Tab-separated table of N, CA and C in Angstrom:
chain	number	residue	atom	x	y	z
A	1	MET	N	-33.686	-35.543	-33.079
A	1	MET	CA	-32.668	-34.784	-33.779
A	1	MET	C	-32.480	-35.361	-35.175
A	2	MET	N	-32.131	-34.479	-36.109
A	2	MET	CA	-31.943	-34.917	-37.494
A	2	MET	C	-30.836	-34.091	-38.142
A	3	LEU	N	-30.292	-34.618	-39.211
A	3	LEU	CA	-29.303	-33.890	-39.996
A	3	LEU	C	-30.022	-33.014	-41.016
A	4	ILE	N	-29.285	-32.132	-41.651
A	4	ILE	CA	-29.892	-31.166	-42.569
A	4	ILE	C	-30.585	-31.848	-43.750
A	5	LYS	N	-30.084	-32.998	-44.171
A	5	LYS	CA	-30.721	-33.720	-45.281
A	5	LYS	C	-32.152	-34.115	-44.916
A	6	GLU	N	-32.336	-34.614	-43.704
A	6	GLU	CA	-33.678	-34.990	-43.238
A	6	GLU	C	-34.549	-33.750	-43.075
A	7	LEU	N	-33.975	-32.678	-42.550
A	7	LEU	CA	-34.712	-31.428	-42.393
A	7	LEU	C	-35.186	-30.918	-43.757
A	8	SER	N	-34.338	-31.054	-44.754
A	8	SER	CA	-34.692	-30.668	-46.119
A	8	SER	C	-35.876	-31.489	-46.628
A	9	LYS	N	-35.835	-32.782	-46.419
A	9	LYS	CA	-36.938	-33.655	-46.846
A	9	LYS	C	-38.237	-33.285	-46.141
A	10	ARG	N	-38.138	-33.021	-44.851
A	10	ARG	CA	-39.339	-32.757	-44.052
A	10	ARG	C	-39.975	-31.399	-44.371
A	11	THR	N	-39.153	-30.422	-44.787
A	11	THR	CA	-39.685	-29.080	-45.040
A	11	THR	C	-39.907	-28.788	-46.517
A	12	GLY	N	-39.311	-29.608	-47.378
A	12	GLY	CA	-39.432	-29.370	-48.806
A	12	GLY	C	-38.528	-28.265	-49.327
A	13	LEU	N	-37.585	-27.823	-48.513
A	13	LEU	CA	-36.652	-26.780	-48.937
A	13	LEU	C	-35.290	-27.385	-49.254
A	14	PRO	N	-34.604	-26.845	-50.261
A	14	PRO	CA	-33.264	-27.348	-50.571
A	14	PRO	C	-32.286	-27.098	-49.419
A	15	ILE	N	-31.281	-27.943	-49.320
A	15	ILE	CA	-30.271	-27.805	-48.269
A	15	ILE	C	-29.618	-26.426	-48.334
A	16	ALA	N	-29.330	-25.933	-49.542
A	16	ALA	CA	-28.689	-24.621	-49.687
A	16	ALA	C	-29.555	-23.509	-49.087
A	17	THR	N	-30.858	-23.603	-49.272
A	17	THR	CA	-31.776	-22.609	-48.707
A	17	THR	C	-31.770	-22.682	-47.192
A	18	LEU	N	-31.804	-23.894	-46.650
A	18	LEU	CA	-31.765	-24.058	-45.195
A	18	LEU	C	-30.470	-23.488	-44.623
A	19	ARG	N	-29.353	-23.743	-45.293
A	19	ARG	CA	-28.069	-23.198	-44.821
A	19	ARG	C	-28.076	-21.672	-44.875
A	20	HIS	N	-28.661	-21.124	-45.930
A	20	HIS	CA	-28.762	-19.665	-46.046
A	20	HIS	C	-29.589	-19.097	-44.890
A	21	TYR	N	-30.720	-19.702	-44.621
A	21	TYR	CA	-31.569	-19.250	-43.518
A	21	TYR	C	-30.838	-19.364	-42.183
A	22	GLU	N	-30.095	-20.449	-42.007
A	22	GLU	CA	-29.344	-20.623	-40.758
A	22	GLU	C	-28.252	-19.565	-40.642
A	23	ASN	N	-27.534	-19.309	-41.728
A	23	ASN	CA	-26.489	-18.279	-41.712
A	23	ASN	C	-27.069	-16.895	-41.469
A	24	TYR	N	-28.300	-16.682	-41.902
A	24	TYR	CA	-28.980	-15.403	-41.699
A	24	TYR	C	-29.442	-15.242	-40.244
A	25	GLY	N	-29.497	-16.345	-39.520
A	25	GLY	CA	-29.874	-16.284	-38.112
A	25	GLY	C	-31.324	-16.609	-37.827
A	26	LEU	N	-32.020	-17.224	-38.797
A	26	LEU	CA	-33.426	-17.553	-38.578
A	26	LEU	C	-33.600	-18.761	-37.664
A	27	PHE	N	-32.604	-19.629	-37.631
A	27	PHE	CA	-32.596	-20.777	-36.727
A	27	PHE	C	-31.168	-21.278	-36.641
A	28	LYS	N	-30.923	-22.207	-35.735
A	28	LYS	CA	-29.578	-22.782	-35.676
A	28	LYS	C	-29.624	-24.233	-35.241
A	29	GLY	N	-28.662	-24.960	-35.761
A	29	GLY	CA	-28.484	-26.350	-35.381
A	29	GLY	C	-27.453	-26.435	-34.266
A	30	THR	N	-27.291	-27.627	-33.750
A	30	THR	CA	-26.308	-27.823	-32.691
A	30	THR	C	-25.250	-28.809	-33.157
A	31	SER	N	-24.022	-28.523	-32.794
A	31	SER	CA	-22.910	-29.417	-33.108
A	31	SER	C	-22.658	-30.313	-31.915
A	32	ASN	N	-22.158	-31.499	-32.183
A	32	ASN	CA	-21.784	-32.414	-31.114
A	32	ASN	C	-20.351	-32.087	-30.719
A	33	ASP	N	-20.177	-31.474	-29.563
A	33	ASP	CA	-18.850	-31.061	-29.110
A	33	ASP	C	-17.911	-32.234	-28.884
A	34	GLN	N	-18.466	-33.416	-28.715
A	34	GLN	CA	-17.635	-34.586	-28.448
A	34	GLN	C	-17.048	-35.173	-29.733
A	35	VAL	N	-17.575	-34.780	-30.877
A	35	VAL	CA	-17.085	-35.292	-32.159
A	35	VAL	C	-16.321	-34.175	-32.861
A	36	GLU	N	-15.044	-34.386	-33.085
A	36	GLU	CA	-14.219	-33.351	-33.701
A	36	GLU	C	-13.889	-33.644	-35.158
A	37	THR	N	-14.368	-34.755	-35.700
A	37	THR	CA	-13.976	-35.161	-37.046
A	37	THR	C	-14.920	-34.676	-38.140
A	38	ASN	N	-16.036	-34.085	-37.773
A	38	ASN	CA	-16.943	-33.576	-38.807
A	38	ASN	C	-17.618	-32.294	-38.327
A	39	ASN	N	-18.257	-31.638	-39.244
A	39	ASN	CA	-18.973	-30.398	-38.923
A	39	ASN	C	-20.479	-30.600	-38.952
A	40	TYR	N	-20.923	-31.831	-38.761
A	40	TYR	CA	-22.352	-32.121	-38.812
A	40	TYR	C	-23.081	-31.353	-37.721
A	41	LYS	N	-24.240	-30.848	-38.102
A	41	LYS	CA	-25.109	-30.204	-37.122
A	41	LYS	C	-26.384	-31.018	-37.021
A	42	ASN	N	-26.945	-31.002	-35.846
A	42	ASN	CA	-28.218	-31.668	-35.609
A	42	ASN	C	-29.295	-30.606	-35.455
A	43	TYR	N	-30.473	-30.951	-35.921
A	43	TYR	CA	-31.597	-30.023	-35.883
A	43	TYR	C	-32.752	-30.668	-35.139
A	44	ASP	N	-33.351	-29.899	-34.259
A	44	ASP	CA	-34.440	-30.375	-33.419
A	44	ASP	C	-35.726	-30.512	-34.225
A	45	GLU	N	-36.558	-31.454	-33.817
A	45	GLU	CA	-37.869	-31.688	-34.452
A	45	GLU	C	-38.686	-30.407	-34.535
A	46	SER	N	-38.609	-29.571	-33.498
A	46	SER	CA	-39.435	-28.364	-33.443
A	46	SER	C	-39.104	-27.381	-34.564
A	47	LEU	N	-37.937	-27.519	-35.179
A	47	LEU	CA	-37.563	-26.616	-36.267
A	47	LEU	C	-38.409	-26.814	-37.512
A	48	VAL	N	-38.950	-27.997	-37.694
A	48	VAL	CA	-39.766	-28.259	-38.886
A	48	VAL	C	-40.918	-27.259	-38.941
A	49	GLU	N	-41.623	-27.105	-37.846
A	49	GLU	CA	-42.759	-26.175	-37.798
A	49	GLU	C	-42.296	-24.734	-38.026
A	50	LYS	N	-41.184	-24.369	-37.413
A	50	LYS	CA	-40.656	-23.012	-37.557
A	50	LYS	C	-40.263	-22.735	-39.011
A	51	ILE	N	-39.632	-23.708	-39.658
A	51	ILE	CA	-39.196	-23.523	-41.045
A	51	ILE	C	-40.389	-23.483	-41.993
A	52	VAL	N	-41.414	-24.250	-41.713
A	52	VAL	CA	-42.640	-24.177	-42.520
A	52	VAL	C	-43.254	-22.778	-42.387
A	53	LEU	N	-43.200	-22.203	-41.198
A	53	LEU	CA	-43.677	-20.837	-40.980
A	53	LEU	C	-42.834	-19.845	-41.792
A	54	ILE	N	-41.510	-20.018	-41.773
A	54	ILE	CA	-40.610	-19.159	-42.553
A	54	ILE	C	-40.940	-19.274	-44.040
A	55	LYS	N	-41.109	-20.497	-44.492
A	55	LYS	CA	-41.422	-20.764	-45.903
A	55	LYS	C	-42.722	-20.062	-46.306
A	56	GLY	N	-43.738	-20.174	-45.476
A	56	GLY	CA	-45.015	-19.524	-45.755
A	56	GLY	C	-44.904	-18.010	-45.766
A	57	ALA	N	-44.140	-17.472	-44.836
A	57	ALA	CA	-43.950	-16.021	-44.776
A	57	ALA	C	-43.237	-15.515	-46.027
A	58	LYS	N	-42.233	-16.260	-46.494
A	58	LYS	CA	-41.533	-15.892	-47.731
A	58	LYS	C	-42.493	-15.926	-48.920
A	59	GLU	N	-43.342	-16.929	-48.955
A	59	GLU	CA	-44.271	-17.087	-50.080
A	59	GLU	C	-45.262	-15.937	-50.190
A	60	VAL	N	-45.612	-15.321	-49.057
A	60	VAL	CA	-46.569	-14.207	-49.107
A	60	VAL	C	-45.886	-12.841	-49.126
A	61	GLY	N	-44.551	-12.823	-49.227
A	61	GLY	CA	-43.880	-11.552	-49.449
A	61	GLY	C	-43.061	-10.975	-48.319
A	62	PHE	N	-42.936	-11.672	-47.200
A	62	PHE	CA	-42.096	-11.165	-46.123
A	62	PHE	C	-40.628	-11.300	-46.521
A	63	SER	N	-39.820	-10.289	-46.216
A	63	SER	CA	-38.380	-10.374	-46.455
A	63	SER	C	-37.741	-11.172	-45.315
A	64	LEU	N	-36.518	-11.621	-45.527
A	64	LEU	CA	-35.832	-12.367	-44.465
A	64	LEU	C	-35.632	-11.505	-43.225
A	65	SER	N	-35.354	-10.219	-43.410
A	65	SER	CA	-35.170	-9.356	-42.237
A	65	SER	C	-36.477	-9.194	-41.465
A	66	GLU	N	-37.597	-9.097	-42.178
A	66	GLU	CA	-38.901	-9.019	-41.506
A	66	GLU	C	-39.199	-10.324	-40.771
A	67	ILE	N	-38.884	-11.436	-41.417
A	67	ILE	CA	-39.122	-12.743	-40.792
A	67	ILE	C	-38.269	-12.888	-39.545
A	68	LYS	N	-37.012	-12.481	-39.627
A	68	LYS	CA	-36.117	-12.589	-38.467
A	68	LYS	C	-36.647	-11.760	-37.302
A	69	GLU	N	-37.055	-10.536	-37.599
A	69	GLU	CA	-37.600	-9.662	-36.560
A	69	GLU	C	-38.840	-10.286	-35.916
A	70	LEU	N	-39.726	-10.808	-36.752
A	70	LEU	CA	-40.940	-11.447	-36.236
A	70	LEU	C	-40.616	-12.669	-35.387
A	71	LEU	N	-39.734	-13.531	-35.897
A	71	LEU	CA	-39.392	-14.751	-35.162
A	71	LEU	C	-38.734	-14.437	-33.829
A	72	ASP	N	-37.807	-13.474	-33.848
A	72	ASP	CA	-37.123	-13.106	-32.604
A	72	ASP	C	-38.122	-12.636	-31.555
A	73	SER	N	-39.059	-11.801	-31.979
A	73	SER	CA	-40.067	-11.292	-31.046
A	73	SER	C	-41.097	-12.349	-30.691
A	74	TRP	N	-41.527	-13.094	-31.697
A	74	TRP	CA	-42.594	-14.079	-31.534
A	74	TRP	C	-42.193	-15.160	-30.546
A	75	PHE	N	-41.028	-15.737	-30.747
A	75	PHE	CA	-40.618	-16.859	-29.921
A	75	PHE	C	-40.020	-16.446	-28.583
A	76	SER	N	-39.689	-15.175	-28.422
A	76	SER	CA	-39.198	-14.722	-27.123
A	76	SER	C	-40.336	-14.140	-26.288
A	77	LYS	N	-41.534	-14.205	-26.820
A	77	LYS	CA	-42.749	-13.744	-26.131
A	77	LYS	C	-42.737	-12.235	-25.876
A	78	GLN	N	-41.949	-11.485	-26.658
A	78	GLN	CA	-41.899	-10.037	-26.488
A	78	GLN	C	-43.051	-9.337	-27.197
A	79	MET	N	-43.671	-10.021	-28.120
A	79	MET	CA	-44.704	-9.409	-28.935
A	79	MET	C	-46.081	-9.886	-28.477
A	80	THR	N	-46.963	-8.932	-28.214
A	80	THR	CA	-48.317	-9.288	-27.805
A	80	THR	C	-49.084	-9.835	-29.007
A	81	VAL	N	-50.170	-10.511	-28.725
A	81	VAL	CA	-51.009	-11.061	-29.795
A	81	VAL	C	-51.520	-9.934	-30.688
A	82	ASP	N	-51.933	-8.822	-30.090
A	82	ASP	CA	-52.429	-7.691	-30.879
A	82	ASP	C	-51.345	-7.138	-31.796
A	83	ARG	N	-50.120	-7.074	-31.303
A	83	ARG	CA	-48.999	-6.579	-32.120
A	83	ARG	C	-48.708	-7.553	-33.263
A	84	LYS	N	-48.768	-8.848	-32.978
A	84	LYS	CA	-48.554	-9.857	-34.022
A	84	LYS	C	-49.589	-9.687	-35.134
A	85	LYS	N	-50.848	-9.509	-34.725
A	85	LYS	CA	-51.922	-9.321	-35.704
A	85	LYS	C	-51.690	-8.055	-36.520
A	86	ALA	N	-51.247	-6.992	-35.858
A	86	ALA	CA	-51.012	-5.724	-36.548
A	86	ALA	C	-49.910	-5.858	-37.596
A	87	VAL	N	-48.844	-6.558	-37.265
A	87	VAL	CA	-47.738	-6.752	-38.209
A	87	VAL	C	-48.213	-7.546	-39.419
A	88	VAL	N	-48.946	-8.612	-39.172
A	88	VAL	CA	-49.439	-9.447	-40.271
A	88	VAL	C	-50.446	-8.670	-41.120
A	89	ASN	N	-51.344	-7.935	-40.478
A	89	ASN	CA	-52.333	-7.152	-41.221
A	89	ASN	C	-51.669	-6.066	-42.066
A	90	LYS	N	-50.609	-5.458	-41.548
A	90	LYS	CA	-49.868	-4.451	-42.312
A	90	LYS	C	-49.276	-5.077	-43.570
A	91	LYS	N	-48.732	-6.267	-43.434
A	91	LYS	CA	-48.150	-6.946	-44.595
A	91	LYS	C	-49.242	-7.296	-45.607
A	92	ILE	N	-50.395	-7.702	-45.126
A	92	ILE	CA	-51.522	-8.003	-46.020
A	92	ILE	C	-51.908	-6.751	-46.807
A	93	GLU	N	-51.948	-5.612	-46.127
A	93	GLU	CA	-52.270	-4.354	-46.809
A	93	GLU	C	-51.229	-4.032	-47.880
A	94	GLU	N	-49.940	-4.243	-47.567
A	94	GLU	CA	-48.874	-3.994	-48.544
A	94	GLU	C	-49.042	-4.896	-49.766
A	95	ILE	N	-49.391	-6.139	-49.526
A	95	ILE	CA	-49.595	-7.086	-50.628
A	95	ILE	C	-50.800	-6.674	-51.463
A	96	ASP	N	-51.879	-6.236	-50.801
A	96	ASP	CA	-53.071	-5.770	-51.528
A	96	ASP	C	-52.736	-4.573	-52.425
A	97	VAL	N	-51.908	-3.660	-51.927
A	97	VAL	CA	-51.495	-2.502	-52.727
A	97	VAL	C	-50.725	-2.971	-53.958
A	98	LYS	N	-49.813	-3.923	-53.770
A	98	LYS	CA	-49.042	-4.454	-54.904
A	98	LYS	C	-49.953	-5.122	-55.929
A	99	ILE	N	-50.938	-5.869	-55.445
A	99	ILE	CA	-51.888	-6.535	-56.350
A	99	ILE	C	-52.647	-5.496	-57.163
A	100	ASN	N	-53.117	-4.442	-56.502
A	100	ASN	CA	-53.866	-3.392	-57.202
A	100	ASN	C	-52.992	-2.665	-58.221
A	101	GLN	N	-51.712	-2.500	-57.916
A	101	GLN	CA	-50.799	-1.848	-58.859
A	101	GLN	C	-50.585	-2.702	-60.101
A	102	LEU	N	-50.650	-4.011	-59.937
A	102	LEU	CA	-50.433	-4.920	-61.057
A	102	LEU	C	-51.657	-5.065	-61.954
A	103	LYS	N	-52.814	-4.647	-61.466
A	103	LYS	CA	-54.057	-4.785	-62.248
A	103	LYS	C	-54.125	-3.768	-63.365
Protein backbone atom coordinates (compact mmCIF):
# COMPACT_ATOMS: atom_id res chain seq x y z
CA MET A 1 0.00 0.00 0.00
CA MET A 2 1.14 3.54 -0.71
CA LEU A 3 -0.05 7.12 -0.37
CA ILE A 4 -0.91 9.27 -3.37
CA LYS A 5 2.51 10.95 -3.32
CA GLU A 6 4.22 7.59 -3.90
CA LEU A 7 1.64 6.65 -6.53
CA SER A 8 2.43 9.93 -8.30
CA LYS A 9 6.16 9.15 -8.28
CA ARG A 10 5.61 5.62 -9.54
CA THR A 11 3.29 6.62 -12.41
CA GLY A 12 4.80 9.95 -13.37
CA LEU A 13 1.44 11.70 -13.07
CA PRO A 14 0.80 14.76 -10.91
CA ILE A 15 -1.20 14.26 -7.72
CA ALA A 16 -3.95 16.56 -9.07
CA THR A 17 -4.34 14.34 -12.14
CA LEU A 18 -4.54 11.20 -10.01
CA ARG A 19 -7.20 12.83 -7.81
CA HIS A 20 -9.15 13.84 -10.92
CA TYR A 21 -9.01 10.29 -12.26
CA GLU A 22 -10.09 8.92 -8.88
CA ASN A 23 -12.99 11.39 -8.66
CA TYR A 24 -13.99 10.38 -12.18
CA GLY A 25 -14.21 6.77 -11.01
CA LEU A 26 -11.26 5.26 -12.88
CA PHE A 27 -9.86 3.80 -9.65
CA LYS A 28 -10.20 4.25 -5.92
CA GLY A 29 -8.07 4.24 -2.84
CA THR A 30 -9.02 2.90 0.54
CA SER A 31 -9.32 4.84 3.77
CA ASN A 32 -8.29 3.43 7.11
CA ASP A 33 -11.57 3.32 9.04
CA GLN A 34 -9.67 3.05 12.31
CA VAL A 35 -8.01 6.45 11.83
CA GLU A 36 -10.37 9.40 12.10
CA THR A 37 -7.83 12.23 12.22
CA ASN A 38 -6.92 12.38 8.54
CA ASN A 39 -8.34 11.73 5.10
CA TYR A 40 -5.35 9.77 3.84
CA LYS A 41 -6.10 7.10 1.30
CA ASN A 42 -3.97 4.10 0.56
CA TYR A 43 -3.46 2.77 -2.93
CA ASP A 44 -2.69 -0.82 -3.85
CA GLU A 45 0.44 -1.78 -5.81
CA SER A 46 -1.75 -3.14 -8.61
CA LEU A 47 -2.99 0.38 -9.37
CA VAL A 48 0.38 1.37 -10.82
CA GLU A 49 -0.16 -0.90 -13.83
CA LYS A 50 -3.77 0.24 -14.23
CA ILE A 51 -2.79 3.93 -14.11
CA VAL A 52 -0.01 3.39 -16.64
CA LEU A 53 -2.67 1.84 -18.90
CA ILE A 54 -4.93 4.89 -18.33
CA LYS A 55 -2.01 7.21 -19.08
CA GLY A 56 -1.24 5.38 -22.32
CA ALA A 57 -4.87 5.39 -23.40
CA LYS A 58 -5.07 9.16 -22.82
CA GLU A 59 -1.89 9.68 -24.83
CA VAL A 60 -3.35 7.94 -27.88
CA GLY A 61 -6.64 9.83 -27.76
CA PHE A 62 -9.08 7.91 -25.58
CA SER A 63 -11.43 10.14 -23.57
CA LEU A 64 -11.90 9.55 -19.85
CA SER A 65 -15.41 8.24 -20.47
CA GLU A 66 -14.09 5.75 -23.04
CA ILE A 67 -11.34 4.70 -20.64
CA LYS A 68 -13.83 4.24 -17.81
CA GLU A 69 -16.09 2.11 -19.99
CA LEU A 70 -13.15 -0.01 -21.12
CA LEU A 71 -11.75 -0.44 -17.61
CA ASP A 72 -15.13 -1.35 -16.14
CA SER A 73 -15.66 -4.01 -18.78
CA TRP A 74 -12.03 -5.12 -19.01
CA PHE A 75 -11.46 -5.75 -15.33
CA SER A 76 -14.89 -7.24 -14.68
CA LYS A 77 -14.25 -9.80 -17.43
CA GLN A 78 -17.43 -8.74 -19.25
CA MET A 79 -15.60 -8.00 -22.47
CA THR A 80 -14.31 -10.79 -24.69
CA VAL A 81 -10.83 -10.60 -26.18
CA ASP A 82 -12.35 -10.09 -29.64
CA ARG A 83 -14.46 -7.19 -28.36
CA LYS A 84 -11.41 -5.63 -26.68
CA LYS A 85 -9.52 -5.84 -29.97
CA ALA A 86 -12.46 -4.34 -31.85
CA VAL A 87 -12.67 -1.35 -29.50
CA VAL A 88 -8.95 -0.68 -29.75
CA ASN A 89 -8.93 -1.12 -33.53
CA LYS A 90 -11.86 1.30 -33.86
CA LYS A 91 -9.92 3.91 -31.91
CA ILE A 92 -6.87 3.33 -34.12
CA GLU A 93 -9.05 3.95 -37.18
CA GLU A 94 -10.38 7.19 -35.63
CA ILE A 95 -6.82 8.34 -34.95
CA ASP A 96 -5.77 7.47 -38.52
CA VAL A 97 -8.66 9.58 -39.86
CA LYS A 98 -7.55 12.52 -37.69
CA ILE A 99 -3.96 12.14 -38.91
CA ASN A 100 -5.10 12.15 -42.54
CA GLN A 101 -7.22 15.26 -41.92
CA LEU A 102 -4.18 17.06 -40.54
CA LYS A 103 -2.02 16.25 -43.58
